[in-house]
Amino acid sequence: MPKWILWALLEVSTVMVFISAFLFWRGAKLRRRQDDSSDSELSAEATTEPTGEEAEERNMKQFAAFLDKQVTFAAEKLKSLRPVDDLTLITRFKIWGTLLKAERAIILNEASSRPRPILNRFMASILNAVASSSGNQQNKENLTLSIREVDDEFKQAGELLLSKEELINNQKLLHKDITDSIDRASKRLNRLKIKEQELARLSAELDKLRRQNEKLQAYHNEPISIAPKPSAISKNEDRLRHDSHKHLQSLQHLSDRQQTVIEQLQAQLAQQKENGSQQDKDNRTVALQRMERLVNESKSLIGQLNNELDTTNLSIESLKEDISKRDQELQALEQKLQQENATAVGQFTKVNSSKKDTLNDFMTDISDAKANDAVDNAIYEEQEKEVKVLERLLQESETCVQLLVQELEIAEKENQELLQQLDRKAARMKLENSVNKTLGSTNDTIELNRLRQRNRQLVEATTNLKNQLVNAATHNQEKELRTEYNRKSLELDRLQLAYSDLERKYLGTLN
């Protein structure tokens, strides 16, 4: 091995020895300094350490502060559980908070040796809270059930009001349609009068032609058949107005042609007196044949016109019978509507009065419950708000009933005026009762009869329900009967609406 390596190793080992000695010295010095600092801390703690009583008092205060935090947590938890209906959980937190308060009072009053009075006082509050919670829960369930029943009654009353209002509007539309039908019938009669005047004028022209033909017959001693004078024309209807007008125009043209032929014959006769040639005789024969042909045409036209007049007379009689029957049905419907309106208003008044009494009872129960329970009034305040809302809805329903009564009175006045107009028109037109035959020929008659039968059954059922309602013995039976009555009334109103719609459709078919 070379020498320089040995010398290098020797130098390195020497350096390592010095480094190890320095590290050992430095570690010993640091351990000595650490021991000195720990001894000083122990001496300081020994000098500042309190007595045993002060430590116990401090621990009690810390425990009381911890109990305060627990009580605050329990109170906040109860506030968060107010919207929840879990009575068991709420009661547990109430008991826990009360026990924490009792333990805190025992610690603060230093009554650890005699805790019975404090525990009795707080346990009494726990028992009162549990008893009041159970009673409040029962009262709450009863009030909730009663409020639901009142809400259902309000909904039924609202539906009944809407159906009555719709029925009144439908009756108004039906009366309007009947009035329009009567006006149209009056206009048709006026047009028929104009036709009568036109027919009278045509009759006069035919009389004139007949006299002229008689003169020609007397002059030539040749029989010429003339159409008989038409008899007096009765009042007819405008159902075949266009065809009759065409026939009248044809008859007018025929009369003009006859007048022209007669004038030509008169001129030819004057010429014949001057020269009696054979050609003039032939011309006269041709003219007379033309005259006979025109007279035959006038006969056929007059016969067609008479047939049409007979048909229109039958239509007029049928229309008169329809209007007379409609008048009687309208009067019966008006009387029935008045009776039903009076009955409905009385029932609404009775229902509203009973609902007012029920709401007043609810308010009294809530006030008594609030007076007996001073722990938590939030539930009672919410129930009181709901009852006030229901009371306001009841007042609004009373206002609606009053408005409907006013509208019914106005509708009755309008109906009376319409009835008077119908009476005047019926007296002028001499209406008769035979609409059953025309009704029997339509498809709506079966449906009308079925609805009438159903209507009678519902009226009988309504009467029976009213009698049962009067003889009801308990409040629950009265509520059930009232609900059934409202349901039957709604069904009756729907059937009356359907019946009114069928009547309007029937009037539309007549028009």
Coordinates of C-alpha atoms in Angstrom, one line a residue:
M1 CA 0.0 0.0 0.0
P2 CA 1.5 3.4 -0.8
K3 CA 2.4 5.8 1.9
W4 CA 0.2 8.7 0.8
I5 CA -2.9 6.6 1.3
L6 CA -1.8 5.8 4.9
W7 CA -1.2 9.4 5.6
A8 CA -4.6 10.3 4.1
L9 CA -6.4 7.8 6.3
L10 CA -4.6 9.0 9.4
E11 CA -5.6 12.6 8.7
V12 CA -9.2 11.6 8.1
S13 CA -9.4 9.6 11.3
T14 CA -7.9 12.5 13.3
V15 CA -10.5 14.9 11.8
M16 CA -13.3 12.5 12.7
V17 CA -12.1 12.2 16.3
F18 CA -12.2 16.0 16.7
I19 CA -15.6 16.2 15.2
S20 CA -17.0 13.5 17.5
A21 CA -15.6 15.2 20.5
F22 CA -17.2 18.5 19.5
L23 CA -20.6 16.9 19.0
F24 CA -20.4 15.1 22.3
W25 CA -19.6 18.4 24.1
R26 CA -22.4 20.3 22.3
G27 CA -25.0 17.6 23.2
A28 CA -24.1 17.6 26.9
K29 CA -24.4 21.4 27.0
L30 CA -27.8 21.4 25.4
R31 CA -29.1 18.7 27.8
R32 CA -27.9 20.7 30.8
R33 CA -29.7 23.8 29.5
Q34 CA -33.0 21.9 28.9
D35 CA -33.0 20.5 32.5
D36 CA -32.5 24.0 33.8
S37 CA -35.6 25.4 31.9
S38 CA -37.8 22.5 33.1
D39 CA -36.8 23.1 36.7
S40 CA -37.7 26.8 36.4
E41 CA -41.2 26.0 35.0
L42 CA -41.9 23.6 37.8
S43 CA -41.0 26.2 40.4
A44 CA -43.2 28.8 38.7
E45 CA -46.2 26.4 38.7
A46 CA -45.6 25.6 42.3
T47 CA -45.6 29.3 43.1
T48 CA -48.9 30.0 41.1
E49 CA -50.9 26.9 41.9
P50 CA -54.3 27.8 43.6
T51 CA -55.9 26.2 46.6
G52 CA -58.3 23.2 46.3
E53 CA -61.5 25.3 46.9
E54 CA -60.7 27.7 44.2
A55 CA -60.2 24.9 41.7
E56 CA -63.5 23.3 42.7
E57 CA -65.3 26.6 42.3
R58 CA -63.8 27.2 38.9
N59 CA -64.8 23.7 37.8
M60 CA -68.4 24.2 38.9
K61 CA -68.6 27.5 36.9
Q62 CA -67.3 25.7 33.9
F63 CA -69.8 23.0 34.3
A64 CA -72.6 25.6 34.8
A65 CA -71.5 27.3 31.5
F66 CA -71.6 23.9 29.8
L67 CA -75.1 23.4 31.1
D68 CA -76.1 26.9 29.8
K69 CA -74.8 25.9 26.3
Q70 CA -76.9 22.7 26.5
V71 CA -80.0 24.6 27.5
T72 CA -79.5 27.1 24.6
F73 CA -79.0 24.2 22.2
A74 CA -82.3 22.5 23.4
A75 CA -84.2 25.8 23.1
E76 CA -82.9 26.3 19.5
K77 CA -83.8 22.7 18.7
L78 CA -87.4 23.3 19.9
K79 CA -87.7 26.4 17.8
S80 CA -86.6 24.5 14.7
L81 CA -89.1 21.7 15.5
R82 CA -92.2 24.0 15.7
P83 CA -93.3 23.3 12.0
V84 CA -93.0 19.6 12.6
D85 CA -95.9 17.7 14.1
D86 CA -93.8 15.0 15.9
L87 CA -95.1 15.4 19.4
T88 CA -92.8 12.7 20.9
L89 CA -89.6 14.4 19.7
I90 CA -90.8 17.8 20.9
T91 CA -91.6 16.3 24.3
R92 CA -88.2 14.7 24.6
F93 CA -86.4 18.0 24.0
K94 CA -88.6 19.8 26.4
I95 CA -87.9 17.2 29.2
W96 CA -84.2 17.3 28.4
G97 CA -84.1 21.1 28.6
T98 CA -86.1 21.1 31.8
L99 CA -83.7 18.6 33.4
L100 CA -80.7 20.7 32.3
K101 CA -82.3 23.8 33.9
A102 CA -82.9 21.8 37.2
E103 CA -79.3 20.6 37.3
R104 CA -78.0 24.1 36.6
A105 CA -80.2 25.5 39.4
I106 CA -79.0 22.9 41.8
I107 CA -75.3 23.7 41.0
L108 CA -75.8 27.5 41.2
N109 CA -77.8 27.3 44.5
E110 CA -75.3 24.8 46.0
A111 CA -78.2 22.5 46.9
S112 CA -76.5 19.2 46.0
S113 CA -77.3 17.8 49.4
R114 CA -81.0 18.8 49.2
P115 CA -82.1 18.8 45.5
R116 CA -85.6 17.5 46.1
P117 CA -87.5 20.9 46.2
I118 CA -85.8 22.1 43.0
L119 CA -86.5 18.8 41.3
N120 CA -90.1 18.8 42.3
R121 CA -90.6 22.3 40.9
F122 CA -89.1 21.5 37.6
M123 CA -90.7 18.1 37.3
A124 CA -94.1 19.7 37.9
S125 CA -93.4 22.0 34.8
I126 CA -92.4 18.9 32.8
L127 CA -95.7 17.1 33.7
N128 CA -97.7 20.2 32.8
A129 CA -95.9 20.5 29.5
V130 CA -96.6 16.8 28.6
A131 CA -100.3 17.1 29.6
S132 CA -100.8 20.4 27.7
S133 CA -99.0 19.0 24.6
S134 CA -101.3 15.9 24.6
G135 CA -104.4 18.1 25.1
N136 CA -103.3 20.6 22.5
Q137 CA -102.7 17.8 20.0
Q138 CA -106.2 16.5 20.5
N139 CA -107.7 20.0 20.2
K140 CA -105.6 20.6 17.1
E141 CA -106.8 17.4 15.5
N142 CA -110.4 18.3 16.3
L143 CA -110.1 21.8 15.0
T144 CA -108.3 20.6 11.8
L145 CA -111.1 18.1 11.1
S146 CA -113.7 20.8 11.7
I147 CA -111.9 23.3 9.5
R148 CA -111.6 20.7 6.7
E149 CA -115.4 20.0 6.9
V150 CA -116.1 23.7 6.7
D151 CA -113.7 24.0 3.8
D152 CA -115.6 21.2 2.0
E153 CA -118.9 22.9 2.7
F154 CA -117.5 26.2 1.3
K155 CA -116.3 24.4 -1.9
Q156 CA -119.8 22.8 -2.4
A157 CA -121.5 26.2 -1.8
G158 CA -119.1 27.8 -4.4
E159 CA -119.9 25.1 -6.9
L160 CA -123.6 25.5 -6.3
L161 CA -123.4 29.3 -6.7
L162 CA -121.5 28.8 -10.0
S163 CA -124.1 26.3 -11.3
K164 CA -127.0 28.7 -10.3
E165 CA -125.3 31.6 -12.1
E166 CA -124.7 29.4 -15.2
L167 CA -128.3 28.3 -15.1
I168 CA -129.5 31.9 -14.9
N169 CA -127.3 32.9 -17.9
N170 CA -128.7 30.0 -19.9
Q171 CA -132.3 31.0 -19.0
K172 CA -131.5 34.5 -20.2
L173 CA -130.2 33.2 -23.5
L174 CA -133.3 31.0 -23.9
H175 CA -135.6 34.0 -23.3
K176 CA -133.6 36.0 -25.8
D177 CA -134.0 33.2 -28.4
I178 CA -137.7 33.0 -27.8
T179 CA -138.0 36.8 -28.2
D180 CA -136.1 36.6 -31.4
S181 CA -138.3 33.8 -32.7
I182 CA -141.4 35.9 -31.9
D183 CA -139.9 38.9 -33.7
R184 CA -139.1 36.8 -36.7
A185 CA -142.7 35.5 -36.7
S186 CA -144.0 39.0 -36.6
K187 CA -141.9 40.0 -39.6
R188 CA -143.2 37.0 -41.5
L189 CA -146.8 38.1 -40.8
N190 CA -146.0 41.6 -42.0
R191 CA -144.6 40.1 -45.2
L192 CA -147.7 37.9 -45.6
K193 CA -149.8 41.0 -45.4
I194 CA -147.8 42.5 -48.3
K195 CA -148.5 39.3 -50.2
E196 CA -152.2 39.5 -49.5
Q197 CA -152.2 43.0 -51.1
E198 CA -150.3 41.7 -54.1
L199 CA -152.8 38.8 -54.5
A200 CA -155.7 41.2 -54.2
R201 CA -154.2 43.3 -57.0
L202 CA -153.7 40.2 -59.2
S203 CA -157.3 39.1 -58.4
A204 CA -158.5 42.5 -59.7
E205 CA -156.5 42.1 -62.8
L206 CA -157.9 38.6 -63.3
D207 CA -161.4 40.1 -62.9
K208 CA -160.7 42.6 -65.5
L209 CA -159.5 39.9 -67.9
R210 CA -162.6 37.8 -67.2
R211 CA -164.9 40.8 -68.0
Q212 CA -163.0 41.4 -71.2
N213 CA -163.3 37.7 -72.2
E214 CA -167.0 37.8 -71.4
K215 CA -167.4 40.7 -73.7
L216 CA -165.6 38.8 -76.5
Q217 CA -167.8 35.8 -75.9
A218 CA -170.9 37.8 -76.1
Y219 CA -169.7 39.5 -79.2
H220 CA -168.7 36.3 -81.1
N221 CA -171.2 33.9 -79.4
E222 CA -168.4 31.5 -78.7
P223 CA -167.8 29.9 -75.3
I224 CA -164.5 30.7 -73.7
S225 CA -163.7 29.1 -70.5
I226 CA -162.4 31.6 -68.0
A227 CA -160.7 30.6 -64.7
P228 CA -163.0 31.2 -61.7
K229 CA -162.3 34.1 -59.5
P230 CA -160.0 33.1 -56.6
S231 CA -161.5 33.0 -53.2
A232 CA -160.5 35.1 -50.3
I233 CA -156.8 34.3 -49.4
S234 CA -156.2 33.6 -45.8
K235 CA -153.0 34.5 -43.9
N236 CA -150.0 32.3 -44.8
E237 CA -146.4 31.9 -43.8
D238 CA -143.2 32.9 -45.4
R239 CA -141.7 29.4 -45.6
L240 CA -142.3 29.2 -49.4
R241 CA -141.7 32.9 -50.1
H242 CA -139.3 32.5 -53.1
D243 CA -141.5 29.9 -55.0
S244 CA -144.7 31.9 -54.4
H245 CA -143.0 35.1 -55.6
K246 CA -141.9 33.3 -58.8
H247 CA -145.5 32.0 -59.4
L248 CA -146.9 35.5 -58.9
Q249 CA -144.5 36.9 -61.4
S250 CA -145.4 34.2 -63.9
L251 CA -149.1 35.0 -63.3
Q252 CA -148.4 38.7 -63.8
H253 CA -146.6 38.0 -67.1
L254 CA -149.4 35.8 -68.2
S255 CA -151.9 38.5 -67.5
D256 CA -149.9 41.0 -69.5
R257 CA -149.8 38.5 -72.4
Q258 CA -153.6 38.0 -72.2
Q259 CA -154.1 41.8 -72.2
T260 CA -151.9 42.1 -75.3
V261 CA -153.8 39.3 -77.0
I262 CA -157.2 40.9 -76.1
E263 CA -156.0 44.2 -77.6
Q264 CA -154.9 42.4 -80.8
L265 CA -158.3 40.7 -81.0
Q266 CA -160.1 44.0 -80.6
A267 CA -158.0 45.5 -83.4
Q268 CA -158.7 42.5 -85.6
L269 CA -162.4 42.6 -84.9
A270 CA -162.5 46.3 -85.9
Q271 CA -160.7 45.4 -89.1
Q272 CA -163.2 42.4 -89.6
K273 CA -166.1 44.8 -89.5
E274 CA -164.5 46.6 -92.5
N275 CA -163.7 43.5 -94.5
G276 CA -164.9 40.0 -93.7
S277 CA -162.3 38.0 -95.6
Q278 CA -161.4 34.4 -94.8
Q279 CA -157.9 35.3 -93.7
D280 CA -159.2 37.6 -91.0
K281 CA -161.4 34.8 -89.7
D282 CA -158.4 32.4 -89.6
N283 CA -156.4 35.1 -87.7
R284 CA -159.2 35.5 -85.2
T285 CA -159.4 31.7 -84.7
V286 CA -155.6 31.5 -84.1
A287 CA -155.9 34.4 -81.6
L288 CA -158.8 32.7 -79.8
Q289 CA -156.8 29.5 -79.6
R290 CA -153.8 31.4 -78.1
M291 CA -156.2 33.0 -75.7
E292 CA -157.5 29.6 -74.6
R293 CA -154.0 28.3 -74.1
L294 CA -153.1 31.3 -72.0
V295 CA -156.2 30.9 -69.9
N296 CA -155.3 27.2 -69.3
E297 CA -151.8 28.2 -68.2
S298 CA -153.3 30.8 -65.9
K299 CA -155.6 28.0 -64.4
S300 CA -152.6 25.8 -63.7
L301 CA -150.6 28.6 -62.1
I302 CA -153.6 29.7 -60.0
G303 CA -154.1 26.0 -58.9
Q304 CA -150.4 25.8 -57.9
L305 CA -150.7 29.1 -56.0
N306 CA -153.7 27.8 -54.1
N307 CA -151.9 24.6 -53.1
E308 CA -149.0 26.7 -51.9
L309 CA -151.3 28.9 -49.9
D310 CA -152.9 25.9 -48.3
T311 CA -149.5 24.6 -47.3
T312 CA -148.5 27.9 -45.9
N313 CA -151.8 28.1 -44.0
L314 CA -151.0 24.8 -42.4
S315 CA -147.5 26.0 -41.5
I316 CA -148.9 29.1 -40.0
E317 CA -151.3 27.0 -37.8
S318 CA -148.4 24.8 -36.8
L319 CA -146.3 27.8 -35.9
K320 CA -149.1 29.3 -33.9
E321 CA -149.5 26.0 -32.0
D322 CA -145.7 25.9 -31.4
I323 CA -145.6 29.4 -30.0
S324 CA -148.6 28.8 -27.8
K325 CA -147.1 25.7 -26.3
R326 CA -143.7 27.5 -25.9
D327 CA -145.6 30.3 -24.0
Q328 CA -147.1 27.8 -21.6
E329 CA -143.8 26.0 -21.1
L330 CA -142.1 29.3 -20.5
Q331 CA -144.6 30.3 -17.9
A332 CA -144.2 27.0 -16.1
L333 CA -140.5 27.3 -16.3
E334 CA -140.6 30.8 -14.8
Q335 CA -142.7 29.7 -11.9
K336 CA -140.5 26.7 -11.3
L337 CA -137.4 29.0 -11.5
Q338 CA -138.9 31.4 -9.0
Q339 CA -139.6 28.6 -6.5
E340 CA -136.2 27.1 -6.9
N341 CA -134.5 30.5 -6.5
A342 CA -136.5 31.2 -3.4
T343 CA -135.6 27.8 -2.0
A344 CA -131.9 28.2 -3.0
V345 CA -131.7 31.6 -1.3
G346 CA -133.3 30.3 1.9
Q347 CA -130.9 27.3 1.9
F348 CA -127.9 29.6 1.3
T349 CA -129.0 31.8 4.1
K350 CA -129.5 28.9 6.5
V351 CA -126.1 27.4 5.5
N352 CA -124.3 30.7 6.0
S353 CA -125.9 31.2 9.4
S354 CA -124.9 27.7 10.5
K355 CA -121.3 28.3 9.2
K356 CA -121.2 31.6 11.2
D357 CA -122.2 29.7 14.4
T358 CA -119.6 27.1 13.7
L359 CA -116.8 29.7 13.1
N360 CA -117.8 31.5 16.3
D361 CA -117.6 28.2 18.2
F362 CA -114.1 27.6 16.7
M363 CA -113.0 31.1 17.8
T364 CA -114.3 30.5 21.3
D365 CA -112.4 27.1 21.5
I366 CA -109.2 28.7 20.3
S367 CA -109.5 31.6 22.8
D368 CA -110.1 29.1 25.7
A369 CA -107.1 27.0 24.5
K370 CA -104.9 30.0 24.4
A371 CA -105.9 31.1 27.9
N372 CA -105.3 27.7 29.3
D373 CA -101.9 27.1 27.6
A374 CA -99.3 29.9 28.0
V375 CA -96.3 27.9 26.7
D376 CA -96.7 27.9 23.0
N377 CA -99.3 30.0 21.2
A378 CA -97.9 29.8 17.6
I379 CA -100.2 26.9 16.7
Y380 CA -103.3 28.7 18.0
E381 CA -102.3 31.9 16.2
E382 CA -102.1 29.9 12.9
Q383 CA -105.4 28.3 13.5
E384 CA -106.9 31.6 14.4
K385 CA -105.6 33.1 11.1
E386 CA -107.1 30.2 9.1
V387 CA -110.5 30.7 10.9
K388 CA -110.4 34.4 10.1
V389 CA -109.7 33.6 6.4
L390 CA -112.7 31.2 6.4
E391 CA -114.8 33.9 8.0
R392 CA -113.8 36.4 5.3
L393 CA -114.6 33.8 2.6
L394 CA -118.0 33.3 4.3
Q395 CA -118.7 37.1 4.1
E396 CA -117.7 37.0 0.4
S397 CA -120.1 34.1 -0.2
E398 CA -122.9 36.1 1.5
T399 CA -122.1 39.0 -0.8
C400 CA -122.2 36.7 -3.8
V401 CA -125.6 35.4 -2.7
Q402 CA -127.0 38.9 -2.3
L403 CA -125.7 39.8 -5.8
L404 CA -127.3 36.7 -7.2
V405 CA -130.6 37.5 -5.5
Q406 CA -130.5 40.9 -7.1
E407 CA -129.8 39.4 -10.5
L408 CA -132.6 37.0 -10.0
E409 CA -135.0 39.8 -9.3
I410 CA -133.9 41.6 -12.4
A411 CA -134.2 38.4 -14.4
E412 CA -137.8 37.9 -13.0
K413 CA -138.7 41.4 -14.1
E414 CA -137.4 40.8 -17.6
N415 CA -139.3 37.5 -17.6
Q416 CA -142.5 39.2 -16.6
E417 CA -142.0 41.7 -19.5
L418 CA -141.4 38.9 -21.9
L419 CA -144.5 37.1 -20.7
Q420 CA -146.6 40.2 -21.2
Q421 CA -145.2 40.5 -24.8
L422 CA -146.0 36.9 -25.4
D423 CA -149.5 37.3 -24.1
R424 CA -150.1 40.3 -26.4
K425 CA -148.7 38.4 -29.4
A426 CA -150.7 35.3 -28.5
A427 CA -153.9 37.2 -28.3
R428 CA -153.3 38.8 -31.7
M429 CA -152.2 35.6 -33.5
K430 CA -154.9 33.3 -31.8
L431 CA -152.4 30.6 -30.8
E432 CA -153.6 27.0 -30.0
N433 CA -152.1 24.1 -28.1
S434 CA -150.8 21.3 -30.5
V435 CA -147.0 21.3 -30.2
N436 CA -146.9 17.7 -28.9
K437 CA -147.4 16.3 -32.4
T438 CA -144.5 18.3 -33.8
L439 CA -142.3 17.6 -30.8
G440 CA -143.0 13.9 -31.2
S441 CA -141.5 13.9 -34.7
T442 CA -138.1 15.1 -33.7
N443 CA -135.2 13.2 -32.2
D444 CA -134.9 15.5 -29.3
T445 CA -138.3 14.5 -27.9
I446 CA -137.0 11.2 -26.4
E447 CA -134.1 13.1 -24.7
L448 CA -136.4 15.8 -23.4
N449 CA -138.8 13.2 -21.9
R450 CA -135.9 11.4 -20.3
L451 CA -134.5 14.6 -18.8
R452 CA -138.0 15.5 -17.6
Q453 CA -138.3 12.1 -15.9
R454 CA -134.9 12.5 -14.4
N455 CA -135.7 16.0 -13.3
R456 CA -138.9 14.8 -11.5
Q457 CA -136.9 12.1 -9.8
L458 CA -134.3 14.6 -8.6
V459 CA -137.0 16.9 -7.4
E460 CA -138.5 14.0 -5.4
A461 CA -135.0 13.1 -4.0
T462 CA -134.4 16.7 -3.1
T463 CA -137.7 16.8 -1.2
N464 CA -136.9 13.6 0.6
L465 CA -133.4 15.0 1.6
K466 CA -135.0 18.2 2.9
N467 CA -137.4 16.2 5.1
Q468 CA -134.5 14.1 6.4
L469 CA -132.5 17.3 7.0
V470 CA -135.4 18.7 9.1
N471 CA -135.7 15.4 11.1
A472 CA -131.9 14.9 11.6
A473 CA -131.0 14.2 15.2
T474 CA -127.2 14.9 15.3
H475 CA -124.8 17.4 13.9
N476 CA -122.9 14.8 11.9
Q477 CA -126.1 13.6 10.2
E478 CA -126.9 17.2 9.3
K479 CA -123.5 17.7 7.7
E480 CA -123.9 14.5 5.7
L481 CA -127.4 15.5 4.6
R482 CA -126.2 19.0 3.6
T483 CA -123.4 17.5 1.5
E484 CA -125.8 15.1 -0.2
Y485 CA -128.3 18.0 -0.8
N486 CA -125.6 20.2 -2.3
R487 CA -124.5 17.3 -4.6
K488 CA -128.1 16.6 -5.7
S489 CA -128.6 20.4 -6.3
L490 CA -125.5 20.4 -8.5
E491 CA -126.8 17.4 -10.5
L492 CA -130.2 19.1 -10.8
D493 CA -128.6 22.3 -12.1
R494 CA -126.6 20.3 -14.7
L495 CA -129.7 18.6 -15.9
Q496 CA -131.6 21.9 -16.2
L497 CA -128.7 23.3 -18.2
A498 CA -128.9 20.3 -20.5
Y499 CA -132.6 20.7 -20.8
S500 CA -132.2 24.4 -21.6
D501 CA -129.6 23.6 -24.3
L502 CA -132.0 21.1 -25.9
E503 CA -134.8 23.8 -25.9
R504 CA -132.5 26.2 -27.6
K505 CA -131.5 23.6 -30.2
Y506 CA -135.2 22.9 -30.8
L507 CA -135.9 26.6 -31.3
G508 CA -132.9 26.7 -33.7
T509 CA -134.5 23.8 -35.8
L510 CA -137.8 25.7 -35.9
N511 CA -136.1 28.8 -37.2

